[in-house]
mmCIF file of C-alpha atoms in Angstrom:
data_model
loop_
_atom_site.group_PDB
_atom_site.id
_atom_site.type_symbol
_atom_site.label_atom_id
_atom_site.label_comp_id
_atom_site.label_asym_id
_atom_site.label_seq_id
_atom_site.Cartn_x
_atom_site.Cartn_y
_atom_site.Cartn_z
ATOM 1 C CA ALA Y 1 2.211 -64.582 -84.253
ATOM 2 C CA ILE Y 2 1.710 -63.608 -87.888
ATOM 3 C CA THR Y 3 2.804 -67.062 -89.047
ATOM 4 C CA LEU Y 4 0.420 -68.706 -86.594
ATOM 5 C CA SER Y 5 -2.420 -66.471 -87.761
ATOM 6 C CA VAL Y 6 -1.769 -67.448 -91.371
ATOM 7 C CA ALA Y 7 -1.751 -71.113 -90.368
ATOM 8 C CA ARG Y 8 -5.127 -70.698 -88.679
ATOM 9 C CA ASN Y 9 -6.507 -69.117 -91.841
ATOM 10 C CA VAL Y 10 -5.228 -72.035 -93.919
ATOM 11 C CA VAL Y 11 -6.162 -74.891 -91.614
ATOM 12 C CA GLY Y 12 -9.076 -73.411 -89.710
ATOM 13 C CA PRO Y 13 -10.063 -74.033 -86.089
ATOM 14 C CA ALA Y 14 -8.733 -77.635 -86.201
ATOM 15 C CA LEU Y 15 -5.167 -76.303 -86.162
ATOM 16 C CA LYS Y 16 -4.084 -78.065 -82.982
ATOM 17 C CA GLN Y 17 -5.243 -81.430 -84.383
ATOM 18 C CA ALA Y 18 -3.475 -80.691 -87.670
ATOM 19 C CA VAL Y 19 -0.253 -79.715 -85.898
ATOM 20 C CA ARG Y 20 -0.340 -82.789 -83.686
ATOM 21 C CA PHE Y 21 -0.592 -84.988 -86.773
ATOM 22 C CA ILE Y 22 2.563 -83.601 -88.371
ATOM 23 C CA ARG Y 23 4.553 -83.352 -85.117
ATOM 24 C CA TYR Y 24 3.634 -86.672 -83.547
ATOM 25 C CA PRO Y 25 6.835 -88.654 -82.782
ATOM 26 C CA TYR Y 26 5.809 -91.776 -84.660
ATOM 27 C CA PRO Y 27 7.755 -94.829 -83.443
ATOM 28 C CA GLU Y 28 10.053 -96.754 -85.704
ATOM 29 C CA LYS Y 29 8.199 -99.629 -87.339
ATOM 30 C CA HIS Y 30 10.318 -102.713 -86.815
ATOM 31 C CA LYS Y 31 9.858 -105.945 -88.725
ATOM 32 C CA ASN Y 32 9.558 -109.400 -87.146
ATOM 33 C CA LYS Y 33 9.101 -108.077 -83.603
ATOM 34 C CA TRP Y 34 5.734 -109.607 -82.665
ATOM 35 C CA GLY Y 35 7.040 -111.597 -79.734
ATOM 36 C CA ASP Y 36 9.336 -108.918 -78.321
ATOM 37 C CA ASP Y 37 8.606 -106.602 -75.450
ATOM 38 C CA GLY Y 38 10.302 -103.757 -77.281
ATOM 39 C CA GLU Y 39 8.976 -101.575 -80.041
ATOM 40 C CA ASP Y 40 6.332 -103.027 -82.293
ATOM 41 C CA GLY Y 41 3.491 -101.642 -84.344
ATOM 42 C CA GLY Y 42 2.287 -98.666 -82.405
ATOM 43 C CA ASP Y 43 4.628 -98.999 -79.395
ATOM 44 C CA GLU Y 44 6.176 -95.872 -78.035
ATOM 45 C CA ALA Y 45 9.741 -94.967 -78.765
ATOM 46 C CA GLY Y 46 11.952 -95.834 -75.829
ATOM 47 C CA GLU Y 47 12.085 -93.215 -73.123
ATOM 48 C CA ASN Y 48 15.814 -92.753 -73.509
ATOM 49 C CA SER Y 49 16.060 -93.603 -77.168
ATOM 50 C CA ASP Y 50 17.323 -91.391 -79.925
ATOM 51 C CA ASP Y 51 16.027 -93.599 -82.706
ATOM 52 C CA VAL Y 52 15.849 -92.702 -86.351
ATOM 53 C CA VAL Y 53 12.246 -92.898 -87.485
ATOM 54 C CA ASP Y 54 10.638 -92.947 -90.907
ATOM 55 C CA SER Y 55 8.083 -90.143 -90.871
ATOM 56 C CA GLU Y 56 5.590 -91.472 -93.399
ATOM 57 C CA ASP Y 57 2.206 -89.876 -92.864
ATOM 58 C CA GLU Y 58 -0.049 -90.876 -95.716
ATOM 59 C CA ALA Y 59 -0.906 -87.289 -96.485
ATOM 60 C CA GLU Y 60 2.710 -86.460 -97.240
ATOM 61 C CA GLY Y 61 4.148 -89.747 -98.531
ATOM 62 C CA PRO Y 62 7.562 -91.144 -97.567
ATOM 63 C CA LYS Y 63 9.684 -88.560 -95.806
ATOM 64 C CA LYS Y 64 13.295 -88.248 -94.899
ATOM 65 C CA GLN Y 65 14.212 -89.809 -91.577
ATOM 66 C CA VAL Y 66 13.825 -87.681 -88.484
ATOM 67 C CA LYS Y 67 15.049 -87.998 -84.905
ATOM 68 C CA THR Y 68 12.646 -88.836 -82.100
ATOM 69 C CA SER Y 69 15.061 -87.311 -79.563
ATOM 70 C CA GLY Y 70 13.786 -89.730 -76.934
ATOM 71 C CA THR Y 71 10.292 -88.206 -76.884
ATOM 72 C CA LYS Y 72 7.573 -90.672 -75.946
ATOM 73 C CA CYS Y 73 4.439 -90.749 -78.113
ATOM 74 C CA ALA Y 74 2.296 -89.908 -75.110
ATOM 75 C CA ALA Y 75 4.132 -86.594 -74.836
ATOM 76 C CA ALA Y 76 2.439 -85.183 -77.939
ATOM 77 C CA PRO Y 77 -1.085 -84.219 -76.865
ATOM 78 C CA GLU Y 78 -3.349 -81.801 -78.690
ATOM 79 C CA SER Y 79 -2.356 -78.389 -77.413
ATOM 80 C CA ASP Y 80 -3.320 -74.782 -78.016
ATOM 81 C CA ASP Y 81 0.302 -73.876 -77.305
ATOM 82 C CA ILE Y 82 1.547 -74.503 -80.837
ATOM 83 C CA GLY Y 83 4.662 -72.386 -80.718
ATOM 84 C CA GLU Y 84 6.704 -71.534 -83.789
ATOM 85 C CA LEU Y 85 5.949 -73.281 -87.075
ATOM 86 C CA SER Y 86 8.836 -74.104 -89.386
ATOM 87 C CA SER Y 87 8.558 -73.561 -93.132
ATOM 88 C CA GLU Y 88 8.431 -77.343 -93.606
ATOM 89 C CA GLU Y 89 5.587 -77.616 -91.120
ATOM 90 C CA ARG Y 90 3.669 -74.828 -92.831
ATOM 91 C CA GLY Y 91 4.008 -76.662 -96.129
ATOM 92 C CA LYS Y 92 2.698 -79.876 -94.603
ATOM 93 C CA LEU Y 93 -0.213 -78.050 -92.990
ATOM 94 C CA GLN Y 94 -1.136 -76.464 -96.322
ATOM 95 C CA LYS Y 95 -1.079 -79.783 -98.170
ATOM 96 C CA ASN Y 96 -3.014 -81.642 -95.507
ATOM 97 C CA ALA Y 97 -5.601 -78.854 -95.265
ATOM 98 C CA GLU Y 98 -6.253 -79.203 -98.999
ATOM 99 C CA ILE Y 99 -6.819 -82.933 -98.569
ATOM 100 C CA VAL Y 100 -9.200 -82.411 -95.657
ATOM 101 C CA TYR Y 101 -11.177 -79.758 -97.539
ATOM 102 C CA LYS Y 102 -11.556 -81.989 -100.604
ATOM 103 C CA LEU Y 103 -12.873 -84.748 -98.384
ATOM 104 C CA GLU Y 104 -15.188 -82.283 -96.654
ATOM 105 C CA SER Y 105 -16.592 -81.173 -100.017
ATOM 106 C CA ILE Y 106 -17.373 -84.765 -100.972
ATOM 107 C CA PHE Y 107 -18.934 -85.375 -97.563
ATOM 108 C CA SER Y 108 -21.041 -82.244 -97.955
ATOM 109 C CA LEU Y 109 -22.216 -83.317 -101.408
ATOM 110 C CA ARG Y 110 -23.193 -86.766 -100.192
ATOM 111 C CA HIS Y 111 -24.641 -85.900 -96.802
ATOM 112 C CA LYS Y 112 -25.334 -82.157 -96.474
ATOM 113 C CA ASP Y 113 -26.359 -80.560 -99.785
ATOM 114 C CA ARG Y 114 -26.599 -82.664 -102.966
ATOM 115 C CA THR Y 115 -26.795 -79.558 -105.177
ATOM 116 C CA SER Y 116 -23.379 -78.075 -104.384
ATOM 117 C CA MET Y 117 -19.946 -79.394 -105.334
ATOM 118 C CA ALA Y 118 -18.348 -77.107 -102.710
ATOM 119 C CA SER Y 119 -18.729 -77.733 -99.004
ATOM 120 C CA GLU Y 120 -21.885 -76.288 -97.474
ATOM 121 C CA LEU Y 121 -20.978 -77.288 -93.933
ATOM 122 C CA THR Y 122 -21.376 -74.582 -91.313
ATOM 123 C CA VAL Y 123 -18.318 -73.362 -89.415
ATOM 124 C CA LEU Y 124 -19.140 -75.642 -86.485
ATOM 125 C CA GLU Y 125 -19.863 -78.648 -88.707
ATOM 126 C CA SER Y 126 -16.645 -78.066 -90.628
ATOM 127 C CA HIS Y 127 -14.719 -77.881 -87.355
ATOM 128 C CA ARG Y 128 -16.132 -81.218 -86.203
ATOM 129 C CA PHE Y 129 -15.350 -82.848 -89.534
ATOM 130 C CA ALA Y 130 -11.790 -81.525 -89.716
ATOM 131 C CA CYS Y 131 -10.921 -82.414 -86.113
ATOM 132 C CA ALA Y 132 -12.170 -85.952 -86.660
ATOM 133 C CA MET Y 133 -10.326 -86.283 -89.970
ATOM 134 C CA TYR Y 134 -6.964 -85.151 -88.568
ATOM 135 C CA ARG Y 135 -7.375 -87.542 -85.647
ATOM 136 C CA ILE Y 136 -8.085 -90.380 -88.065
ATOM 137 C CA MET Y 137 -5.015 -89.405 -90.082
ATOM 138 C CA LEU Y 138 -2.900 -89.725 -86.952
ATOM 139 C CA TYR Y 139 -4.556 -92.986 -85.921
ATOM 140 C CA CYS Y 140 -3.971 -94.553 -89.340
ATOM 141 C CA GLU Y 141 -0.363 -93.396 -89.464
ATOM 142 C CA LEU Y 142 0.378 -94.662 -85.969
ATOM 143 C CA PHE Y 143 -1.272 -98.060 -86.348
ATOM 144 C CA TYR Y 144 -0.609 -98.763 -90.004
ATOM 145 C CA LEU Y 145 0.933 -102.229 -90.521
ATOM 146 C CA PRO Y 146 4.375 -101.986 -88.884
ATOM 147 C CA VAL Y 147 5.853 -105.423 -89.568
ATOM 148 C CA ASN Y 148 6.568 -107.981 -92.217
ATOM 149 C CA ILE Y 149 3.254 -109.163 -93.614
ATOM 150 C CA ASP Y 150 4.476 -112.784 -93.390
ATOM 151 C CA ASP Y 151 4.218 -112.609 -89.596
ATOM 152 C CA ILE Y 152 0.528 -111.720 -89.503
ATOM 153 C CA ASP Y 153 -0.728 -115.297 -89.760
ATOM 154 C CA SER Y 154 0.974 -116.113 -86.443
ATOM 155 C CA MET Y 155 -0.319 -113.111 -84.527
ATOM 156 C CA ALA Y 156 -3.514 -114.564 -83.055
ATOM 157 C CA GLY Y 157 -3.201 -114.572 -79.292
ATOM 158 C CA GLN Y 158 0.244 -112.985 -79.353
ATOM 159 C CA PRO Y 159 0.962 -110.526 -76.534
ATOM 160 C CA ALA Y 160 2.181 -108.027 -79.125
ATOM 161 C CA LEU Y 161 -1.204 -108.020 -80.832
ATOM 162 C CA GLN Y 162 -2.927 -107.468 -77.500
ATOM 163 C CA ARG Y 163 -0.603 -104.535 -76.843
ATOM 164 C CA ILE Y 164 -1.426 -103.021 -80.217
ATOM 165 C CA TRP Y 165 -5.147 -103.282 -79.532
ATOM 166 C CA GLY Y 166 -4.531 -101.767 -76.110
ATOM 167 C CA LYS Y 167 -2.650 -98.827 -77.591
ATOM 168 C CA ARG Y 168 -5.427 -98.177 -80.101
ATOM 169 C CA TYR Y 169 -7.849 -98.101 -77.196
ATOM 170 C CA ALA Y 170 -5.578 -95.830 -75.157
ATOM 171 C CA LEU Y 171 -5.228 -93.289 -77.953
ATOM 172 C CA LEU Y 172 -9.008 -92.961 -78.286
ATOM 173 C CA SER Y 173 -10.119 -93.357 -74.681
ATOM 174 C CA GLY Y 174 -8.985 -89.865 -73.717
ATOM 175 C CA LEU Y 175 -11.495 -88.235 -76.058
ATOM 176 C CA PRO Y 176 -15.046 -87.257 -75.048
ATOM 177 C CA THR Y 177 -17.840 -89.514 -76.281
ATOM 178 C CA GLN Y 178 -19.221 -86.863 -78.632
ATOM 179 C CA GLU Y 179 -15.870 -86.431 -80.373
ATOM 180 C CA LEU Y 180 -15.536 -90.202 -80.746
ATOM 181 C CA LEU Y 181 -18.966 -90.256 -82.370
ATOM 182 C CA GLU Y 182 -17.727 -87.595 -84.775
ATOM 183 C CA MET Y 183 -14.742 -89.793 -85.634
ATOM 184 C CA ARG Y 184 -17.077 -92.754 -86.136
ATOM 185 C CA ALA Y 185 -19.184 -90.712 -88.569
ATOM 186 C CA VAL Y 186 -16.135 -89.677 -90.584
ATOM 187 C CA VAL Y 187 -14.856 -93.270 -90.688
ATOM 188 C CA ALA Y 188 -18.236 -94.385 -92.047
ATOM 189 C CA PHE Y 189 -17.852 -91.761 -94.770
ATOM 190 C CA LEU Y 190 -14.361 -93.036 -95.618
ATOM 191 C CA HIS Y 191 -15.833 -96.536 -95.834
ATOM 192 C CA GLU Y 192 -18.264 -95.186 -98.441
ATOM 193 C CA LEU Y 193 -15.413 -93.851 -100.535
ATOM 194 C CA ILE Y 194 -13.464 -97.100 -100.280
ATOM 195 C CA ALA Y 195 -16.532 -99.100 -101.267
ATOM 196 C CA GLY Y 196 -16.843 -96.995 -104.404
ATOM 197 C CA VAL Y 197 -13.345 -97.651 -105.744
ATOM 198 C CA PRO Y 198 -13.416 -100.182 -108.624
ATOM 199 C CA ASP Y 199 -10.829 -102.920 -108.666
ATOM 200 C CA ALA Y 200 -8.479 -103.727 -111.549
ATOM 201 C CA GLU Y 201 -11.306 -105.408 -113.489
ATOM 202 C CA SER Y 202 -13.435 -102.250 -113.230
ATOM 203 C CA GLN Y 203 -15.868 -103.976 -110.897
ATOM 204 C CA PRO Y 204 -17.101 -102.115 -107.826
ATOM 205 C CA PHE Y 205 -15.135 -102.903 -104.703
ATOM 206 C CA VAL Y 206 -17.357 -104.929 -102.381
ATOM 207 C CA PRO Y 207 -17.072 -103.943 -98.715
ATOM 208 C CA SER Y 208 -15.588 -106.729 -96.555
ATOM 209 C CA LEU Y 209 -12.737 -107.117 -94.099
ATOM 210 C CA LEU Y 210 -10.572 -105.548 -96.790
ATOM 211 C CA ILE Y 211 -12.325 -102.256 -96.163
ATOM 212 C CA TYR Y 212 -10.517 -102.031 -92.812
ATOM 213 C CA THR Y 213 -7.218 -102.767 -94.531
ATOM 214 C CA CYS Y 214 -7.843 -99.942 -96.981
ATOM 215 C CA LEU Y 215 -8.902 -97.630 -94.153
ATOM 216 C CA ALA Y 216 -5.501 -98.124 -92.537
ATOM 217 C CA THR Y 217 -3.796 -96.526 -95.546
ATOM 218 C CA GLY Y 218 -5.236 -93.210 -94.370
ATOM 219 C CA PRO Y 219 -7.549 -90.473 -95.696
ATOM 220 C CA ALA Y 220 -5.094 -89.107 -98.276
ATOM 221 C CA VAL Y 221 -4.688 -92.462 -100.013
ATOM 222 C CA ILE Y 222 -8.437 -93.068 -99.825
ATOM 223 C CA LEU Y 223 -9.119 -89.689 -101.460
ATOM 224 C CA LYS Y 224 -6.582 -90.362 -104.209
ATOM 225 C CA ALA Y 225 -7.934 -93.860 -104.907
ATOM 226 C CA TYR Y 226 -11.511 -92.552 -104.950
ATOM 227 C CA SER Y 227 -10.694 -89.604 -107.213
ATOM 228 C CA ASP Y 228 -8.577 -91.654 -109.634
ATOM 229 C CA ARG Y 229 -10.842 -94.721 -109.368
ATOM 230 C CA LYS Y 230 -7.819 -96.974 -108.887
ATOM 231 C CA PHE Y 231 -7.906 -99.743 -106.315
ATOM 232 C CA GLU Y 232 -4.231 -100.465 -106.912
ATOM 233 C CA LEU Y 233 -3.384 -97.252 -105.037
ATOM 234 C CA PHE Y 234 -4.412 -99.072 -101.859
ATOM 235 C CA GLU Y 235 -2.149 -101.970 -102.770
ATOM 236 C CA ASP Y 236 0.731 -99.604 -103.517
ATOM 237 C CA ALA Y 237 0.357 -98.036 -100.066
ATOM 238 C CA LEU Y 238 0.455 -101.395 -98.293
ATOM 239 C CA GLU Y 239 2.979 -104.174 -97.881
ATOM 240 C CA PRO Y 240 3.212 -106.457 -100.953
ATOM 241 C CA ASP Y 241 0.057 -108.496 -101.498
ATOM 242 C CA VAL Y 242 -1.453 -107.346 -98.215
ATOM 243 C CA ALA Y 243 -4.842 -106.711 -99.827
ATOM 244 C CA ASN Y 244 -5.034 -110.345 -100.905
ATOM 245 C CA LEU Y 245 -4.224 -112.034 -97.592
ATOM 246 C CA ASP Y 246 -7.050 -113.260 -95.383
ATOM 247 C CA GLU Y 247 -4.712 -113.166 -92.391
ATOM 248 C CA THR Y 248 -4.696 -109.371 -92.470
ATOM 249 C CA SER Y 249 -8.118 -109.479 -90.815
ATOM 250 C CA ILE Y 250 -6.346 -110.366 -87.562
ATOM 251 C CA PHE Y 251 -4.488 -107.070 -87.576
ATOM 252 C CA PHE Y 252 -6.894 -104.813 -89.469
ATOM 253 C CA GLY Y 253 -10.291 -106.289 -88.575
ATOM 254 C CA GLY Y 254 -12.242 -103.737 -86.556
ATOM 255 C CA PHE Y 255 -9.366 -101.329 -87.124
ATOM 256 C CA LEU Y 256 -11.162 -98.496 -85.334
ATOM 257 C CA SER Y 257 -14.503 -100.076 -84.395
ATOM 258 C CA ARG Y 258 -12.933 -102.610 -81.980
ATOM 259 C CA PRO Y 259 -11.481 -100.016 -79.576
ATOM 260 C CA LEU Y 260 -14.595 -97.881 -79.920
ATOM 261 C CA ASP Y 261 -16.804 -100.836 -78.961
ATOM 262 C CA SER Y 262 -14.687 -101.303 -75.838
ATOM 263 C CA ILE Y 263 -15.067 -97.629 -74.981
ATOM 264 C CA TRP Y 264 -18.842 -97.663 -75.540
ATOM 265 C CA ALA Y 265 -19.145 -100.655 -73.211
ATOM 266 C CA GLU Y 266 -16.919 -99.091 -70.551
ATOM 267 C CA ARG Y 267 -18.885 -95.831 -70.611
ATOM 268 C CA GLY Y 268 -22.283 -97.498 -70.758
ATOM 269 C CA VAL Y 269 -22.986 -95.888 -74.125
ATOM 270 C CA ALA Y 270 -25.086 -97.722 -76.686
ATOM 271 C CA ARG Y 271 -23.215 -98.582 -79.862
ATOM 272 C CA PRO Y 272 -24.314 -95.987 -82.453
ATOM 273 C CA PRO Y 273 -26.488 -97.465 -85.224
ATOM 274 C CA SER Y 274 -25.079 -97.432 -88.744
ATOM 275 C CA ASP Y 275 -27.915 -95.173 -89.867
ATOM 276 C CA GLY Y 276 -27.840 -91.585 -88.691
ATOM 277 C CA LEU Y 277 -24.126 -91.343 -87.926
ATOM 278 C CA ASP Y 278 -24.000 -88.051 -89.831
ATOM 279 C CA SER Y 279 -25.906 -86.339 -87.026
ATOM 280 C CA ALA Y 280 -22.693 -86.332 -84.998
ATOM 281 C CA ILE Y 281 -21.238 -83.923 -87.581
ATOM 282 C CA LEU Y 282 -24.267 -82.206 -89.095
ATOM 283 C CA ASP Y 283 -26.839 -80.035 -87.368
ATOM 284 C CA ASP Y 284 -29.046 -79.885 -90.446
ATOM 285 C CA VAL Y 285 -29.340 -81.405 -93.918
ATOM 286 C CA LEU Y 286 -30.318 -79.209 -96.840
ATOM 287 C CA GLY Y 287 -33.009 -80.617 -99.101
ATOM 288 C CA LYS Y 288 -33.760 -83.608 -96.885
ATOM 289 C CA ASN Y 289 -37.450 -83.386 -97.831
ATOM 290 C CA ASP Y 290 -36.938 -82.670 -101.549
ATOM 291 C CA THR Y 291 -39.172 -84.577 -103.925
ATOM 292 C CA CYS Y 292 -38.602 -86.142 -107.319
ATOM 293 C CA ALA Y 293 -39.533 -83.740 -110.122
ATOM 294 C CA GLN Y 294 -41.469 -86.468 -111.963
ATOM 295 C CA CYS Y 295 -43.219 -88.767 -109.489
ATOM 296 C CA GLY Y 296 -43.245 -86.567 -106.382
ATOM 297 C CA VAL Y 297 -41.710 -89.113 -104.010
ATOM 298 C CA VAL Y 298 -39.789 -87.631 -101.076
ATOM 299 C CA ALA Y 299 -36.214 -88.868 -101.484
ATOM 300 C CA GLY Y 300 -34.039 -86.054 -100.099
ATOM 301 C CA LEU Y 301 -30.335 -86.720 -100.609
ATOM 302 C CA ARG Y 302 -31.185 -89.896 -102.517
ATOM 303 C CA LEU Y 303 -32.365 -87.770 -105.423
ATOM 304 C CA TRP Y 304 -30.220 -87.709 -108.539
ATOM 305 C CA SER Y 305 -29.460 -84.572 -110.506
ATOM 306 C CA GLU Y 306 -26.852 -83.334 -112.947
ATOM 307 C CA ALA Y 307 -24.953 -81.829 -110.023
ATOM 308 C CA ILE Y 308 -24.193 -85.200 -108.433
ATOM 309 C CA LEU Y 309 -24.293 -87.825 -111.140
ATOM 310 C CA GLU Y 310 -20.532 -87.931 -111.529
ATOM 311 C CA GLY Y 311 -19.946 -88.258 -107.823
ATOM 312 C CA LYS Y 312 -22.823 -90.595 -107.077
ATOM 313 C CA LEU Y 313 -23.679 -92.687 -110.125
ATOM 314 C CA ASN Y 314 -20.219 -93.566 -111.330
ATOM 315 C CA PHE Y 315 -19.215 -94.808 -107.895
ATOM 316 C CA ASN Y 316 -22.479 -96.285 -106.547
ATOM 317 C CA PRO Y 317 -21.881 -100.029 -106.025
ATOM 318 C CA ILE Y 318 -25.185 -100.861 -107.789
ATOM 319 C CA GLU Y 319 -25.474 -98.432 -110.702
ATOM 320 C CA ALA Y 320 -21.726 -98.229 -111.263
ATOM 321 C CA HIS Y 321 -21.500 -101.984 -111.799
ATOM 322 C CA LEU Y 322 -23.760 -101.794 -114.848
ATOM 323 C CA LEU Y 323 -22.291 -98.611 -116.279
ATOM 324 C CA MET Y 324 -18.658 -99.578 -115.815
ATOM 325 C CA LYS Y 325 -19.289 -102.991 -117.339
ATOM 326 C CA MET Y 326 -21.016 -101.527 -120.408
ATOM 327 C CA PHE Y 327 -18.822 -98.506 -120.952
ATOM 328 C CA GLU Y 328 -15.547 -99.859 -119.541
ATOM 329 C CA SER Y 329 -15.262 -96.789 -117.337
ATOM 330 C CA THR Y 330 -14.537 -94.558 -120.326
ATOM 331 C CA CYS Y 331 -17.538 -92.268 -120.098
ATOM 332 C CA PRO Y 332 -18.502 -90.113 -117.100
ATOM 333 C CA ALA Y 333 -22.120 -90.403 -116.011
ATOM 334 C CA ASP Y 334 -22.828 -86.721 -116.654
ATOM 335 C CA VAL Y 335 -21.858 -87.206 -120.304
ATOM 336 C CA VAL Y 336 -24.170 -90.212 -120.591
ATOM 337 C CA ILE Y 337 -27.123 -88.382 -119.064
ATOM 338 C CA ALA Y 338 -26.486 -85.235 -121.120
ATOM 339 C CA GLY Y 339 -26.447 -87.340 -124.273
ATOM 340 C CA ILE Y 340 -29.683 -89.038 -123.285
ATOM 341 C CA HIS Y 341 -31.367 -85.691 -122.642
ATOM 342 C CA ASP Y 342 -30.364 -84.596 -126.150
ATOM 343 C CA MET Y 343 -32.251 -87.509 -127.680
ATOM 344 C CA LYS Y 344 -35.311 -87.783 -125.423
ATOM 345 C CA THR Y 345 -38.277 -89.548 -126.975
ATOM 346 C CA ALA Y 346 -41.800 -88.088 -126.917
ATOM 347 C CA PRO Y 347 -42.897 -89.510 -123.528
ATOM 348 C CA PHE Y 348 -39.963 -87.718 -121.880
ATOM 349 C CA ALA Y 349 -40.107 -84.452 -123.810
ATOM 350 C CA GLY Y 350 -41.036 -82.450 -120.702
ATOM 351 C CA TRP Y 351 -38.202 -83.800 -118.548
ATOM 352 C CA ARG Y 352 -35.530 -81.121 -118.093
ATOM 353 C CA HIS Y 353 -31.850 -81.843 -117.544
ATOM 354 C CA ASP Y 354 -31.678 -79.505 -114.536
ATOM 355 C CA GLN Y 355 -34.422 -81.292 -112.600
ATOM 356 C CA SER Y 356 -33.742 -83.676 -109.718
ATOM 357 C CA LEU Y 357 -34.873 -87.271 -110.184
ATOM 358 C CA CYS Y 358 -35.333 -90.144 -107.781
ATOM 359 C CA ALA Y 359 -33.566 -93.409 -108.559
ATOM 360 C CA ALA Y 360 -36.699 -94.997 -110.038
ATOM 361 C CA CYS Y 361 -37.347 -92.142 -112.473
ATOM 362 C CA LEU Y 362 -33.691 -91.909 -113.437
ATOM 363 C CA ASP Y 363 -33.743 -95.635 -114.150
ATOM 364 C CA LYS Y 364 -36.819 -95.135 -116.304
ATOM 365 C CA LEU Y 365 -35.137 -92.345 -118.280
ATOM 366 C CA ILE Y 366 -31.965 -94.355 -118.837
ATOM 367 C CA GLY Y 367 -33.775 -97.582 -119.650
ATOM 368 C CA ALA Y 368 -35.833 -95.908 -122.360
ATOM 369 C CA HIS Y 369 -32.862 -94.274 -124.091
ATOM 370 C CA LEU Y 370 -29.695 -96.199 -123.337
ATOM 371 C CA HIS Y 371 -29.836 -98.242 -126.525
ATOM 372 C CA LEU Y 372 -30.206 -95.034 -128.572
ATOM 373 C CA TRP Y 373 -27.244 -93.461 -126.806
ATOM 374 C CA LEU Y 374 -25.111 -96.545 -127.406
ATOM 375 C CA TYR Y 375 -26.042 -96.540 -131.076
ATOM 376 C CA GLU Y 376 -24.954 -92.916 -131.475
ATOM 377 C CA ARG Y 377 -21.734 -93.575 -129.589
ATOM 378 C CA LYS Y 378 -20.882 -96.494 -131.877
ATOM 379 C CA VAL Y 379 -21.537 -94.342 -134.946
ATOM 380 C CA GLN Y 380 -19.289 -91.616 -133.554
ATOM 381 C CA SER Y 381 -16.589 -94.271 -133.132
ATOM 382 C CA ASP Y 382 -16.570 -94.919 -136.911
ATOM 383 C CA TRP Y 383 -18.810 -97.969 -136.686
ATOM 384 C CA THR Y 384 -20.628 -98.660 -139.951
ATOM 385 C CA PRO Y 385 -24.323 -99.210 -139.170
ATOM 386 C CA THR Y 386 -25.770 -102.559 -140.167
ATOM 387 C CA ASP Y 387 -29.350 -103.408 -141.043
ATOM 388 C CA ASN Y 388 -31.735 -103.351 -138.127
ATOM 389 C CA CYS Y 389 -32.963 -106.657 -136.788
ATOM 390 C CA ARG Y 390 -36.735 -106.666 -136.966
ATOM 391 C CA ASP Y 391 -36.875 -107.795 -133.350
ATOM 392 C CA GLY Y 392 -34.452 -105.104 -132.179
ATOM 393 C CA TYR Y 393 -33.425 -105.276 -128.527
ATOM 394 C CA ASP Y 394 -36.003 -108.044 -127.898
ATOM 395 C CA CYS Y 395 -34.282 -110.423 -130.303
ATOM 396 C CA LYS Y 396 -33.702 -113.879 -128.835
ATOM 397 C CA MET Y 397 -31.365 -115.003 -131.601
ATOM 398 C CA GLN Y 398 -28.714 -112.488 -130.653
ATOM 399 C CA VAL Y 399 -28.221 -114.367 -127.400
ATOM 400 C CA HIS Y 400 -27.094 -117.640 -128.938
ATOM 401 C CA ASN Y 401 -26.166 -116.734 -132.532
ATOM 402 C CA ASP Y 402 -22.952 -114.701 -132.656
ATOM 403 C CA LYS Y 403 -23.125 -114.220 -136.429
ATOM 404 C CA HIS Y 404 -26.633 -112.802 -136.241
ATOM 405 C CA ALA Y 405 -25.623 -110.564 -133.362
ATOM 406 C CA ALA Y 406 -22.739 -109.189 -135.425
ATOM 407 C CA ASP Y 407 -24.574 -108.892 -138.750
ATOM 408 C CA LYS Y 408 -27.639 -107.064 -137.451
ATOM 409 C CA ASN Y 409 -28.140 -103.968 -135.353
ATOM 410 C CA HIS Y 410 -30.102 -104.657 -132.175
ATOM 411 C CA LEU Y 411 -29.887 -101.164 -130.660
ATOM 412 C CA CYS Y 412 -33.336 -100.368 -131.964
ATOM 413 C CA ALA Y 413 -36.978 -100.946 -131.147
ATOM 414 C CA PRO Y 414 -38.557 -104.166 -132.432
ATOM 415 C CA THR Y 415 -40.802 -103.983 -135.509
ATOM 416 C CA ARG Y 416 -42.317 -107.428 -135.045
ATOM 417 C CA ARG Y 417 -43.123 -109.541 -132.004
ATOM 418 C CA ALA Y 418 -40.587 -112.349 -132.020
ATOM 419 C CA CYS Y 419 -37.468 -113.565 -133.732
ATOM 420 C CA THR Y 420 -37.171 -117.319 -134.136
#
């Protein structure tokens, strides 16, 4: 009882979902079994089997092999009767709870309260988020690619693929509509994180069918890739070259949305619009009517401030593209903005670093000072300043004359109208 109480304190009210995730008797993932009636990606372990299974939940990484003891997957429902927790299970619960809380804090920052780096979700909101996240962890682990990637291009129309889709549907269809909506909201949030992970060339990852492939790696991998800003972490978690194969769309396309669409249709529920999904998790949003400190526009969570620049600006698919290209991902956004505030020109003298700005005003602040910041950064990097070009940043010659571009400094305001 004491151990269970401690576990509840660590995990919170989503304990039964967390325990189900670590105890679920995941089936062995055979290769080259698409046409068989036996075990394939997501099939149950045989009723009388005593197979050795690789327990590889993405939150824990590859594990030692464990016995299924003939237990069918369907025999592991969410239950309040948790029983005794082993020391290994307690360790897994602790680690997974840390992952879920980190994700909750990012969700809170993006969708609940833009001024706090820690989660501001209420107890009920946190419960909804955690339950949905643990269920997604289980779903991703159970239906993660189970076969040789070379077989995917021949899957279309295969009975095995139909069975996999059916099992995805079956796993979700037992949940109430409201809890499925909560899962849908959390998946949309995970899509946001995936879309913000730059690829190997430091370009923002563009959402496409690949986003479903990345989703299948699970929340822990998504968090790690987002935090480290490394797209290759998705590739490492998948079969070789899976992220580069168009055929993966057959298996991963609509990874969770396909079964949900079937459930919505069966229940006569309208498909939830992409906007407003957060309402399934959140009862209220703090600062939703906040205004820009400079122009007064109501922008709510779309406001930018020093509290969220690192989490928002560096990973926004629009702003991040420019910043990562110019700075090669070496300088956090908060450092850039702090440096700009230290060198504000007269028109911006009254703008304080602790104020919240809308995107338009932030763009105005950056646009007016970015060349000055870059100049100072070059000087700090032991660059020897050259003579200023009289046309400064408006110089046309710098575009087509490499020697002129190298010989003159153009990170300065023009002192004459045109350079010919």
